[in-house]
């Protein structure tokens, strides 16, 4: 069953039936003001922090999932009938509604009672406000008298204040309307203002939520809309809203454009913004600027493939999702509702690394933040707020009555018991990939403080990360698992992690390549010796005959392996064994065959199988998770692209695409009855075979899958990889792909790449031509470069 389709030309997903099984969301805003919005215009806004500066309210985990929202109501003043421009909150015949989710904007439209209505929501660049551009057209044959209402519910800023302890918060805010601007004021904050205004002088308003909705009513049937009259409510204390109303008369064929605006800051700022955006063409110009912002990012790599869904995902949706993760980390969605903010170390490093081409500045910003969150002994703080280390927080000039203890700096630095064994290793590769992208090797020399004092060059930060892992190995000579590795639920403590073993080898390879390029030969030798030693230890300790084990518990029991009754085969250790490049091709093929045999499902690869059913705290929390769910035997999406990369390293392009396709959201557009979640976003996990909802996708948007899907598909399947001094193109594709092309912008130059595959090879470059000349490699260039690759069977 399908609910919509991709409009590739417009870079939109068009929802033709908004009664989708769960909320299908989009993200508005690419700077300080953000709104997470559903296909029903439900959701919430925040300014900079969803935890500390909420603008509009959200009732998390509610029924329905997405209330309240940013709603526009229309009332027919002749008949008293009313409806909303988005399908909810009033409901009605879903088929008369349409939603277009685009890059940082959403458009809701409906055709009801002879009126066509549209509401475009977006956050313009440079201003902290959300614009709702509304158009109503009378497509009936009689004149119509309509009342239009814009409505949103304000939030107390702090999520705790907004969700608990109302004995203070309910009495500490106010809202009033002057000059057509509703200003919401959090009285206990020095800069606690938001405004709601419109392009017109309103015929009525409400600032009190309860007055607008009326007792025992909801957003579905607000009293003010039902009666056609706002009551001019407002004042101090209580819960507040922005509700502005205008009455219009439309002749047959007539239309009207209005806008509502929700903005951060005081009334004076709202006056400025209202002037700016109500001038003719201003909203359209803002839309064009936003589109250009996205054009620039999307232009960093444009692909043209014999695989329409993959082309669309890579050119638009996967990059978009990955960007949103870099912008807002994991902490604003309908699942993560803003109660946790800050940066997860490993997530941020991977997100940033994966889109260095499209977002070099964002990548750099995140890397610098991570470097500040690294302690001098080398590990990263698992979850931290960059402002702890990067600037003194401005002290509030007064004490608020709710005592929330502020930790001292030393308390923010957790000790070894909370160290995750993988966090700092991602940083090593991420920094190297960033430098490969931008070419500025001086980045390695920049001095950055450590979180716990002292400072060092970025190069030194990386050595300390590697040294930390070297110094924390266990009985088999491979890295300890510590609090967890990439798998939050594998809590090995003093046990050893097979995955981190291979991740360490991968990080070492990145670092050695950088050291070699920088001419630091002593370090090349030193770390190469460690790599050789670690690779031997890995092979000896982890190979089980057919595949690689996941690790060892603190008491030395192997995790995964032929003998294991549960959790026999794990995705992480086997994919990383291959991606690390440290194991033989023969073992690589065997272990990926085992992955295929044990973990493949039509919805992607499961993380482990069979699922654990018996709690075993030496293995970790994973054994206490329901079988087939999350880290215990679900299709955990994030590691799936590792398998695509691994298959490409083995030269098995057909297999890589088979795995790509299994996880591909766009290819599940027509099975929404199973998938449920939006088909334009990867989800954190999909229920595994051991769960009766097998195939149901959960937790859209905020997952490292997006970055890795982009990275693995572009760098391994398409094989387009920047090195320190050259560009490599080494595809691994299915034999039936006869050709594909791509335009990659690298260090400011366009590389126009055409790949031909006359013999149906899966990998191997038989001929490389640069600007028509046969070449050994693709060099750096200031001028646009034409690259032609001819693939050949069995050549590597
Ligand atoms: C979640 C976390 C991520 C972790 C993964 C597996 O996606 O955000 O850090 O690696 O789960 O446990």
Short mmCIF file of C-alpha atoms and ligand atoms in Angstrom, two decimals, residues 330 346-347 382 485-489 631 636 638 684, ligand 1:
data_model
loop_
_atom_site.label_atom_id
_atom_site.label_comp_id
_atom_site.label_asym_id
_atom_site.label_seq_id
_atom_site.Cartn_x
_atom_site.Cartn_y
_atom_site.Cartn_z
CA UNK A 330 20.10 13.17 17.45
CA UNK A 346 30.63 8.46 17.93
CA UNK A 347 27.45 9.60 16.22
CA UNK A 382 30.55 9.92 25.31
CA UNK A 485 31.42 -0.28 21.78
CA UNK A 486 29.41 1.00 18.82
CA UNK A 487 26.64 -1.25 20.09
CA UNK A 488 25.30 0.58 23.14
CA UNK A 489 23.84 -2.65 24.42
CA UNK A 631 20.15 -4.14 19.02
CA UNK A 636 19.69 -2.26 12.72
CA UNK A 638 23.35 1.89 10.58
CA UNK A 684 17.15 3.45 13.11
C1 LIG B 1 21.95 4.41 18.52
C2 LIG B 1 23.02 5.35 19.04
C3 LIG B 1 24.38 5.00 18.49
C4 LIG B 1 24.69 3.54 18.66
C5 LIG B 1 23.58 2.68 18.11
C6 LIG B 1 23.79 1.19 18.38
O1 LIG B 1 21.74 4.66 17.16
O2 LIG B 1 22.71 6.70 18.73
O3 LIG B 1 25.37 5.76 19.13
O4 LIG B 1 25.91 3.27 18.03
O5 LIG B 1 22.35 3.06 18.68
O6 LIG B 1 23.69 0.89 19.74
#
